[in-house]
Structure formats: structure tokens, C-alpha cells
Tab-separated table of C-alpha atoms in Angstrom:
chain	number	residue	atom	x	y	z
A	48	UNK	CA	10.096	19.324	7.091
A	49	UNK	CA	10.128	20.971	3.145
A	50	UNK	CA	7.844	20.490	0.772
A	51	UNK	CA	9.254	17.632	-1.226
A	52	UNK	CA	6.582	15.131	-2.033
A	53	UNK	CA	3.811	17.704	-1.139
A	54	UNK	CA	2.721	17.370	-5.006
A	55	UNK	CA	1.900	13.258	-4.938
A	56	UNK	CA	-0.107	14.360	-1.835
A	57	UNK	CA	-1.588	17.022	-3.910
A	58	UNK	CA	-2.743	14.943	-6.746
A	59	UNK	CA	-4.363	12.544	-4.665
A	60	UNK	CA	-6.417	15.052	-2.702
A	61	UNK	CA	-7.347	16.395	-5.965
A	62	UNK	CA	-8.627	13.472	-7.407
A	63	UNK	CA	-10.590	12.750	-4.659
A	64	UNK	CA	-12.339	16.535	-4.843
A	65	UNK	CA	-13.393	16.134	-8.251
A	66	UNK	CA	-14.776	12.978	-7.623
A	67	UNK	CA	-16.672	13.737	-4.637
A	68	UNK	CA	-17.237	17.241	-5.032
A	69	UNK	CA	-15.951	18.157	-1.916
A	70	UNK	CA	-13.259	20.468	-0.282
A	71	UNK	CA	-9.711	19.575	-0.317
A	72	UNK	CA	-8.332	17.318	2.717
A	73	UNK	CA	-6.105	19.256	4.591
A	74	UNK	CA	-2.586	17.156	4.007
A	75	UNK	CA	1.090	18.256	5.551
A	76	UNK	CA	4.022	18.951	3.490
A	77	UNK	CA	6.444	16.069	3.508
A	78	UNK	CA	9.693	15.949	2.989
A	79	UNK	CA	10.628	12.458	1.086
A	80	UNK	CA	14.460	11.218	1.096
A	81	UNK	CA	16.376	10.371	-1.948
A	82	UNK	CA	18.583	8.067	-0.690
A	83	UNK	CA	16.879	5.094	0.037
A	84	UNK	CA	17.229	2.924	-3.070
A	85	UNK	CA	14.448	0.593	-3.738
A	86	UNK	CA	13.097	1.462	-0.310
A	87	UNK	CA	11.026	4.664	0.303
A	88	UNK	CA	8.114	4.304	2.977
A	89	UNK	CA	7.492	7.509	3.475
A	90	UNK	CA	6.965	8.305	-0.113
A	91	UNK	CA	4.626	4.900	-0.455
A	92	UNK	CA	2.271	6.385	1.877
A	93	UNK	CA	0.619	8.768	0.552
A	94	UNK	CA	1.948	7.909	-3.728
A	95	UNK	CA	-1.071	7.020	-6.102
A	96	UNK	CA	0.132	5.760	-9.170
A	97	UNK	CA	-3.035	6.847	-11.674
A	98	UNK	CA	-1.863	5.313	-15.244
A	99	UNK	CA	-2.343	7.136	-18.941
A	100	UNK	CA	-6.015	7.491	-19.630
A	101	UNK	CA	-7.164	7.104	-22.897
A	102	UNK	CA	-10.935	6.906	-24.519
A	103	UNK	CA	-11.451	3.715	-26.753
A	104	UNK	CA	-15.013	3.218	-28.206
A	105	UNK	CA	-15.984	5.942	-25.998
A	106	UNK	CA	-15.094	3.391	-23.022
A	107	UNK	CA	-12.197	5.019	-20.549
A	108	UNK	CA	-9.385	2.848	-20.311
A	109	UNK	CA	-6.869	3.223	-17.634
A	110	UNK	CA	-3.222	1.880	-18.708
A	111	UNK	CA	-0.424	1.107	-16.380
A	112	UNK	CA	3.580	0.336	-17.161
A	113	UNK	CA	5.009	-2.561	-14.815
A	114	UNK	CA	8.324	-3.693	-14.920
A	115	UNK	CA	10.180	-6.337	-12.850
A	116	UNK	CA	13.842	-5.831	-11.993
A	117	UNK	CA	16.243	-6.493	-9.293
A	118	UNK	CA	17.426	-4.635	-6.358
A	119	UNK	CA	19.560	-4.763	-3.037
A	120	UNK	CA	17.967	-3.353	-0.177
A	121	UNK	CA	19.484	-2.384	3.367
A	122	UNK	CA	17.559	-4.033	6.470
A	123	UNK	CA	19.571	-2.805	8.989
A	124	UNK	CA	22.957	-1.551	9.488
A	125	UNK	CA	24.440	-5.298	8.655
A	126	UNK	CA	22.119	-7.107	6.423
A	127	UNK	CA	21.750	-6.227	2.652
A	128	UNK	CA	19.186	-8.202	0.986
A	129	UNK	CA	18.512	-8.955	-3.231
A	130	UNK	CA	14.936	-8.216	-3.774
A	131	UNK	CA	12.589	-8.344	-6.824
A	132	UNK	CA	11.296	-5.205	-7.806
A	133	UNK	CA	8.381	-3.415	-9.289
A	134	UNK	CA	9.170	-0.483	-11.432
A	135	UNK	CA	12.473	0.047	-8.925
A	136	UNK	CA	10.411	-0.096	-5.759
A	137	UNK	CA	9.160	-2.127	-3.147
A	138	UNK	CA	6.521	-2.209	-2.077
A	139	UNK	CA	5.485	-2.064	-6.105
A	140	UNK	CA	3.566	1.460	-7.280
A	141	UNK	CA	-0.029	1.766	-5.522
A	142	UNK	CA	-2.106	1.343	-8.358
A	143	UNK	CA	-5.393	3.496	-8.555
A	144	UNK	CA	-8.379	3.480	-10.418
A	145	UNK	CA	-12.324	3.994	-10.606
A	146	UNK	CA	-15.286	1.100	-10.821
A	147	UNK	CA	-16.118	0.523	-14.673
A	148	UNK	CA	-12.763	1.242	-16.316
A	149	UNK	CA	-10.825	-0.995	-18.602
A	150	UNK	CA	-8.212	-1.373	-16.677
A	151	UNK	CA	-4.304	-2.658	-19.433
A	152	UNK	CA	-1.257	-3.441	-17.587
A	153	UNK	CA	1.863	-4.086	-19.773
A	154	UNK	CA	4.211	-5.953	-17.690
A	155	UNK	CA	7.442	-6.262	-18.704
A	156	UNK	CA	10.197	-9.008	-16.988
A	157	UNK	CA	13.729	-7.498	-16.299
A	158	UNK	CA	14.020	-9.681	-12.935
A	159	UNK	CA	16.441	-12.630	-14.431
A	160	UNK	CA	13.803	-15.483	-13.451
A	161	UNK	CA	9.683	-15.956	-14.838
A	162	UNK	CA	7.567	-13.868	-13.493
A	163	UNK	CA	3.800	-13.044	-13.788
A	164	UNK	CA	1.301	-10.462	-11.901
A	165	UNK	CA	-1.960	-11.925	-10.314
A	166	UNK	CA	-4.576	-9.426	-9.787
A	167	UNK	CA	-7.171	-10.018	-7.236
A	168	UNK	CA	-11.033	-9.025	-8.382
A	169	UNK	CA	-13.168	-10.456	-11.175
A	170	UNK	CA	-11.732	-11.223	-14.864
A	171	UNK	CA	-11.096	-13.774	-17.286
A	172	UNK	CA	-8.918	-16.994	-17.090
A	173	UNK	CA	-6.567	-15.413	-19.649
A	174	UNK	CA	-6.145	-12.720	-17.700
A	175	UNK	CA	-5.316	-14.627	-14.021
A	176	UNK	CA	-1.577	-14.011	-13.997
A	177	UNK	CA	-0.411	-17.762	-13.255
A	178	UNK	CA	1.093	-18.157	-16.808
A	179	UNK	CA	5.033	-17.614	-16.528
A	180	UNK	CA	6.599	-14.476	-18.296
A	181	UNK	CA	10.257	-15.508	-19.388
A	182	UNK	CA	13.161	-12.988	-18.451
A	183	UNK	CA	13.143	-10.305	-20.715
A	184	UNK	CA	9.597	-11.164	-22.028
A	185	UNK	CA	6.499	-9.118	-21.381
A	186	UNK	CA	2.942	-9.351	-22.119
A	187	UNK	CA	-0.573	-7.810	-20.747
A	188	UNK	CA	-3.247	-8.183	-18.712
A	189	UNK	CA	-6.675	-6.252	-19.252
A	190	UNK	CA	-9.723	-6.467	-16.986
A	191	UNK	CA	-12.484	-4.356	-16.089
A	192	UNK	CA	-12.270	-2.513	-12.728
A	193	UNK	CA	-14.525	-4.640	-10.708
A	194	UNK	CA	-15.770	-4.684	-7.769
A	195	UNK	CA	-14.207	-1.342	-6.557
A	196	UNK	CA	-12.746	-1.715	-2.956
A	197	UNK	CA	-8.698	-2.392	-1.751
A	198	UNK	CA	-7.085	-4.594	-3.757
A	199	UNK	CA	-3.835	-6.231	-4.362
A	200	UNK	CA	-1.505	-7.625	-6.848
A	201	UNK	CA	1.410	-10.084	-6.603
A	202	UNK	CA	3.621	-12.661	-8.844
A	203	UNK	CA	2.093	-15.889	-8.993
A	204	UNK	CA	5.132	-18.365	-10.025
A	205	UNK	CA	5.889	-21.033	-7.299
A	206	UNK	CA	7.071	-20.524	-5.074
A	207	UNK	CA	4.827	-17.893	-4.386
A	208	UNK	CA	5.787	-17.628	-1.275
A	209	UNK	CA	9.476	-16.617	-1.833
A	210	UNK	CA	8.272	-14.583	-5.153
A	211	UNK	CA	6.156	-12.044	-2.950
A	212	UNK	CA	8.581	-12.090	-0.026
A	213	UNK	CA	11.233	-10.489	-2.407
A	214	UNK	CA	9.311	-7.487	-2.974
A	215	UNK	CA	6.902	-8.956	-6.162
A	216	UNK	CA	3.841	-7.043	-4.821
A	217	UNK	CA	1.293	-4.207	-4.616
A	218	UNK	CA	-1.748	-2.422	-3.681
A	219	UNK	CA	-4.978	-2.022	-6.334
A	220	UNK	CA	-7.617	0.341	-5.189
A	221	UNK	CA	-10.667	0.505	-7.183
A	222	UNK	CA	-12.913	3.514	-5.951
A	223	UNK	CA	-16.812	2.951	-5.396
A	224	UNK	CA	-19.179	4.742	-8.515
A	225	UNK	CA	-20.304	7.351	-5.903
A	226	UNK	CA	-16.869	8.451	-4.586
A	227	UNK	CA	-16.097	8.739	-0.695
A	228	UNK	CA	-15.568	11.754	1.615
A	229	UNK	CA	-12.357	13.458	1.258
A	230	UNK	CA	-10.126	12.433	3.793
A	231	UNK	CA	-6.207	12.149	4.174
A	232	UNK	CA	-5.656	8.928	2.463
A	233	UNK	CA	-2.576	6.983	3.283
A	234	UNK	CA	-1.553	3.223	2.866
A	235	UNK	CA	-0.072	1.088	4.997
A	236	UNK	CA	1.835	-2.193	3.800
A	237	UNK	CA	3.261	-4.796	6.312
A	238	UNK	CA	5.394	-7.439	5.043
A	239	UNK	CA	8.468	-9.765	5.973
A	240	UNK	CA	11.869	-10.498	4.869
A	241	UNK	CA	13.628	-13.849	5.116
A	242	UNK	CA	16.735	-13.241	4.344
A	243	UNK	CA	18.768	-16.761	5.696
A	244	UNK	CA	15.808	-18.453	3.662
A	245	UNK	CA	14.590	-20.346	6.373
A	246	UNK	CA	10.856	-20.059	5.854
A	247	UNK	CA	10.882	-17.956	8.877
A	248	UNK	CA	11.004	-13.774	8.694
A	249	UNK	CA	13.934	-12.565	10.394
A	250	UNK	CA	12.543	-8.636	9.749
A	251	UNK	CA	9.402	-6.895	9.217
A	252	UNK	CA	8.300	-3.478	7.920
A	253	UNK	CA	5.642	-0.951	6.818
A	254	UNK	CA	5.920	0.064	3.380
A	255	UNK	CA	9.538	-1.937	3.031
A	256	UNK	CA	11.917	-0.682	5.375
A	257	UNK	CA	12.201	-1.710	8.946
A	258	UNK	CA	11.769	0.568	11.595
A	259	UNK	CA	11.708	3.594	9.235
A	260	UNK	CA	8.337	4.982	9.737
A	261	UNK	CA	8.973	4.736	13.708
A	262	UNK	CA	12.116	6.686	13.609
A	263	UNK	CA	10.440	8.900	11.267
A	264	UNK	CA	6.869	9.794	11.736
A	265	UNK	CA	4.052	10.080	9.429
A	266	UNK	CA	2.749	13.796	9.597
A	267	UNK	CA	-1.096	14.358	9.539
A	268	UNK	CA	-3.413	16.986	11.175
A	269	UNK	CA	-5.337	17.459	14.119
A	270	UNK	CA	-9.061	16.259	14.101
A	271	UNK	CA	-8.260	15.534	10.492
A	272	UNK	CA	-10.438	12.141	9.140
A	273	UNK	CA	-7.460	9.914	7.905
A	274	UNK	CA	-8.675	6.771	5.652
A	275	UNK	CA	-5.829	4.176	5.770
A	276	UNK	CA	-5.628	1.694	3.117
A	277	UNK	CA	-3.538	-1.057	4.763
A	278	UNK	CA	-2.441	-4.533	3.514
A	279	UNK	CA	-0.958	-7.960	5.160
A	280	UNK	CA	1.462	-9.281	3.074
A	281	UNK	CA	3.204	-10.668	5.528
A	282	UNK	CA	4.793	-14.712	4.176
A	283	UNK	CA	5.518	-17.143	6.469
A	284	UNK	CA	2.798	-15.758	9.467
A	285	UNK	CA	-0.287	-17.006	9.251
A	286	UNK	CA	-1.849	-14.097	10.587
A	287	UNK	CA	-0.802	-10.703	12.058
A	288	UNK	CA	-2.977	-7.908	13.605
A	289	UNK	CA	-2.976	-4.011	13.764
A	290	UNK	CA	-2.977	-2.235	16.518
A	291	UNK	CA	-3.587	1.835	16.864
A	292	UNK	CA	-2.514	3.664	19.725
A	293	UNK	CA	-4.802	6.109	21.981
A	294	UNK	CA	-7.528	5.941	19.236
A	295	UNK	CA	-10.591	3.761	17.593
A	296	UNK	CA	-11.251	2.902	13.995
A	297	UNK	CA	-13.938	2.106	11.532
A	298	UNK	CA	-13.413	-0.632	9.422
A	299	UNK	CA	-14.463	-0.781	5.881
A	300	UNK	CA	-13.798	-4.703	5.529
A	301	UNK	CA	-12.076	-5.203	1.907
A	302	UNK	CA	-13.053	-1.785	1.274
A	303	UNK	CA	-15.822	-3.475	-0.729
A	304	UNK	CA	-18.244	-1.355	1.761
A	305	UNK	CA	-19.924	2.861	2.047
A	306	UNK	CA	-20.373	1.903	5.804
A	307	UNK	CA	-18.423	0.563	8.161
A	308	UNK	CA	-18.688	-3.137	9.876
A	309	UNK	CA	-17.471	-1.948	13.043
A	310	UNK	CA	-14.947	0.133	15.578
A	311	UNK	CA	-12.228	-1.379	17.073
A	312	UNK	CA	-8.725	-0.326	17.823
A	313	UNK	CA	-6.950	-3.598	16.849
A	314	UNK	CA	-7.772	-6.165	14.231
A	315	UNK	CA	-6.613	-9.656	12.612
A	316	UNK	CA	-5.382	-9.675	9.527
A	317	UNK	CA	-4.460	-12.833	7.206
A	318	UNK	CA	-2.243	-12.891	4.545
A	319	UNK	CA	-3.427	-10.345	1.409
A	320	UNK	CA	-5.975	-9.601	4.026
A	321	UNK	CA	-6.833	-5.773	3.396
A	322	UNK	CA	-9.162	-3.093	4.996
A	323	UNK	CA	-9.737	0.208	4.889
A	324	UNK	CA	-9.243	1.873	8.582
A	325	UNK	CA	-10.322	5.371	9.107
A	326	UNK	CA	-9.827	7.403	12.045
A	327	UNK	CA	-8.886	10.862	13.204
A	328	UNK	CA	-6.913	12.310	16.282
A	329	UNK	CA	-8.404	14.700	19.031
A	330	UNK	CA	-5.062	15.027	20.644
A	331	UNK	CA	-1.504	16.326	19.198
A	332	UNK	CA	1.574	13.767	19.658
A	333	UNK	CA	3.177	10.757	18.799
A	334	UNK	CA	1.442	8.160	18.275
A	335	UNK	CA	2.277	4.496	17.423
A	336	UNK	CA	0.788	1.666	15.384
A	337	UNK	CA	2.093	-2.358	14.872
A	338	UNK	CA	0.882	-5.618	14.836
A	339	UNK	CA	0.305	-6.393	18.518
A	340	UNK	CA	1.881	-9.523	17.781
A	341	UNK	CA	5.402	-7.836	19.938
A	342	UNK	CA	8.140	-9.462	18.149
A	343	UNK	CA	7.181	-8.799	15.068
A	344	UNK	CA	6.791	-5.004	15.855
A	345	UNK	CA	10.023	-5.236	17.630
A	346	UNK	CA	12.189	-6.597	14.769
A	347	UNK	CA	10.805	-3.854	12.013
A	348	UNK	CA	7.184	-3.289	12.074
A	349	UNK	CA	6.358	-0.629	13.986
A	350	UNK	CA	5.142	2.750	12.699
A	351	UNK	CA	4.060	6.547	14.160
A	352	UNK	CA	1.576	9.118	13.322
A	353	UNK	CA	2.652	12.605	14.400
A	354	UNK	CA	-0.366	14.695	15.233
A	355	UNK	CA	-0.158	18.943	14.017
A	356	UNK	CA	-2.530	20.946	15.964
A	357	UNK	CA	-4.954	22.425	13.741
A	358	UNK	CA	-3.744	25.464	14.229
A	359	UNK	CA	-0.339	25.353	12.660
A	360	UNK	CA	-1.643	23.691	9.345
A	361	UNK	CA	-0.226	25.553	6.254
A	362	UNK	CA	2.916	26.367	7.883
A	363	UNK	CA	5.920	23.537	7.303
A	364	UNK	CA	5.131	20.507	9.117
């Protein structure tokens, strides 16, 4: 693989040296397709979207740029599928940010219908995102960054259902005042598509695409600590888990915690459930991860890590 996309990886691991004054997490090179439309998983996994930071009243503020739009989206082969986007992309940019911030989102609605973005964590009525934004109306939302742990955000218009199933979604991560241990951060996003509109999912995926991150591997290092940020978002299932092959993780439940709860190598996850897993892998390979819930896996939502052996790090993964 090249090093397209190495730089998003790059940032990231930077941000999280400065913060915790530690070494650099040792992160392959990627190589991240540019054909893919709305639909990049590969890309989603390891892209922090950071904002414009500005100083007001000596308070940092952290400003992000959302806008909702419409896309169509291959499933497979046969099925095409109109989404709702998020600045062209679904799953919608993983937006990052640090406990205490002011936190001003300017939303704008391109997606033909009302729209609105819900952010879960601690604000104001007037900021709660269940007010309807008119088609090619925008407003904003400003909060403080509170409490820091894994977030999300999603479009709150009924039905909400059907509004986060086409794509109206994303992760928030609001890091702890005394930053954690570097680490190879990645995120993981499961959700559904219903494409018939029977109130049943027909296909699942990580990060948006079916299948794609099983035919094409995520690349991370040998005996490398790996903190996964993943997310159910999942409509229509009640409940899915997450299963990790050959390996044990410690779960940081809602990310809202410095220590972990406890190790397991599968857990239950609700819908907007979110965790933070972290892990790391003694042996090279191939190995998978999915909801151990088989036919979901089977019809999209199945995923693989590719192990390096320590001792080819630096060269092209």
C-alpha cells in the first residue's frame, strides 16, 4: 500500500503527543481510494475532523462547518441507494475536540427535506437539535464540550429512524482534561440500510460500505495498543454485539472512563450505544471482527485487522 492518507493518520497521532506528552503511536501508511463516492471506510477510520480554533474572551472555541446534502451510494453490485449526507460523506466527519471548549457548529441544509443535528452530552434546550431546519436554511448550535468521552450526533426530525438510516449521522469525541496514552486510534461505525423501506435492514456495514473493510483490511502493527472508538447505529435492531477475533479487550464504557470496566472479547451494544475498545495483537495475520449476531455480519458487517510484524514498520504496509 502508498502513502495516501498517511497525513490524517499523522495529525491525529500528533494531537494526541502534544496532549499527552508522549511518543508518537506507531501508525501504517494507508492507501485510501478515490472512487468511492459518498462511501470511504477506510478513510473514516482513522479521519479526525478538528474544526477552526479561535480564542474569544480568552475562552478557546472550537468551530465546525456541517452541511446536509444528498447522495447515491452503491451497496453491492445491484443495489444503488439515495442517502442523506454530511459534508458529502457517510458516515458524517468524526468530530473531535477537548473537555472545556466552546464547541459552534454551523449547519447548513442542502438535503431537499428539514433537517436538524442532535448532539448527545450536556447543553441548553436551545441548543437540543429537535427544531426543524428548512431546505436551504441553516443555523447553529453552540455548547460547551462536556463531559468528554465518545459521543455522537444525528438528525432529529421524525422519523428519526429513517433520517439516521440514510446516512444523517456521526461520531463526537470529547477527550478527558488529562489526555490518554498514545495509541493507534481508529473508529469503528456499524449501521444498516433499508433500502425496500420495510423497517427491516436488508445490508449492514462498518463505516458505510458493506463488506469493504473485510475485502480490504485495516493495517495496524504488531504489539501495537490500538484504542477503537466504535458506535451502534444500527435502526431497526434493537441490539447488536461486537465480536474480536483471537484477542481480548478493555472496555472504556461511553468512554466517559481513565480505567477500564472490564475485558471481554465480545460485547452488546444498543442503538447509539458507544465504547471505547482497546486492544493490541501478539500475533501477525488476519484477523476478523462483526457483530456475532451471523446474519448481520454476513450481509455487510464484517471487518479485518491485518497485523505487521514489528519488524517491518516504516517500510510500506
Amino acid at each position: 500500500m502508498g502513502l495516501v492518507g498517511a497525513g490524517a493518520a499523522t495529525t491525529a497521532a500528533v494531537w494526541q503527543a502534544l496532549n499527552a506528552q508522549g511518543k508518537l503511536p506507531k501508525i501504517p501508511p494507508i492507501e485510501l481510494p478515490t472512487s468511492l463516492g459518498a462511501t470511504n471506510p477506510m478513510k473514516v477510520v482513522r479521519d479526525f475532523e478538528y474544526g477552526t480554533v479561535t480564542k474569544e474572551n480568552g475562552r478557546t472555541v472550537r468551530e465546525f462547518r456541517l452541511t446536509a446534502g444528498t447522495s447515491e451510494i452503491q451497496l453491492n453490485t445491484a443495489v444503488s441507494y439515495n442517502i442523506w449526507d454530511l459534508n458529502g460523506r457517510i458516515p458524517g466527519p468524526t468530530l473531535r475536540a477537548k473537555a472545556g471548549e466552546r464547541i459552534r457548529v454551523l449547519f447548513f441544509n442542502q438535503g431537499g427535506h428539514s433537517h436538524s443535528l442532535h448532539f448527545h452530552g450536556v447543553h441548553t434546550a436551545e441548543m437540543d437539535g429537535v427544531r426543524p431546519i428548512a431546505n436551504n436554511k441553516a443555523t447553529i448550535y453552540e455548547f460547551d464540550a462536556e463531559p468528554y468521552g465518545v459521543h455522537l450526533y444525528h438528525c432529529h426530525i421524525e422519523p428519526v429512524t429513517r433520517h439516521i438510516s440514510k446516512g444523517l449521522y456521526g461520531m463526537f469525541i470529547i477527550d478527558p482534561p488529562k489526555a490518554r496514552p498514545p495509541a493507534d486510534e481508529i473508529v469503528l461505525i456499524m449501521s444498516g440500510y433499508d433500502p425496500n423501506e420495510d423497517n427491516r435492514n436488508e445490508f449492514y456495514a462498518f463505516n458505510g460500505l458493506p463488506h469493504y473493510l473485510m475485502k480490504n483490511p485495516i493495517p495496524i502493527y504488531q504489539n501495537q495498543l490500538i484504542r477503537a472508538y466504535v458506535l451502534n447505529i444500527i435502526e431497526f435492531d434493537p441490539a447488536v454485539t461486537f465480536h474480536l477475533h483471537a484477542n481480548f479487550f478493555d472496555v472504556y464504557r461511553t468512554g466517559m472512563t481513565m480505567t477500564p470496566s472490564y475485558k471481554s472479547d465480545v460485547i452488546t451494544m444498543g442503538v447509539a450505544e458507544r465504547h471505547i475498545l482497546e486492544f493490541s495483537f501478539r500475533y501477525p495475520g488476519k484477523y476478523m471482527f462483526h457483530p456475532h449476531q451471523d446474519w448481520i455480519a454476513e450481509n455487510g458487517c464484517m471487518g479485518q485487522f491485518e497485523v505487521i510484524p514489528e519488524d517491518v514498520k516504516g517500510k510500506k504496509a
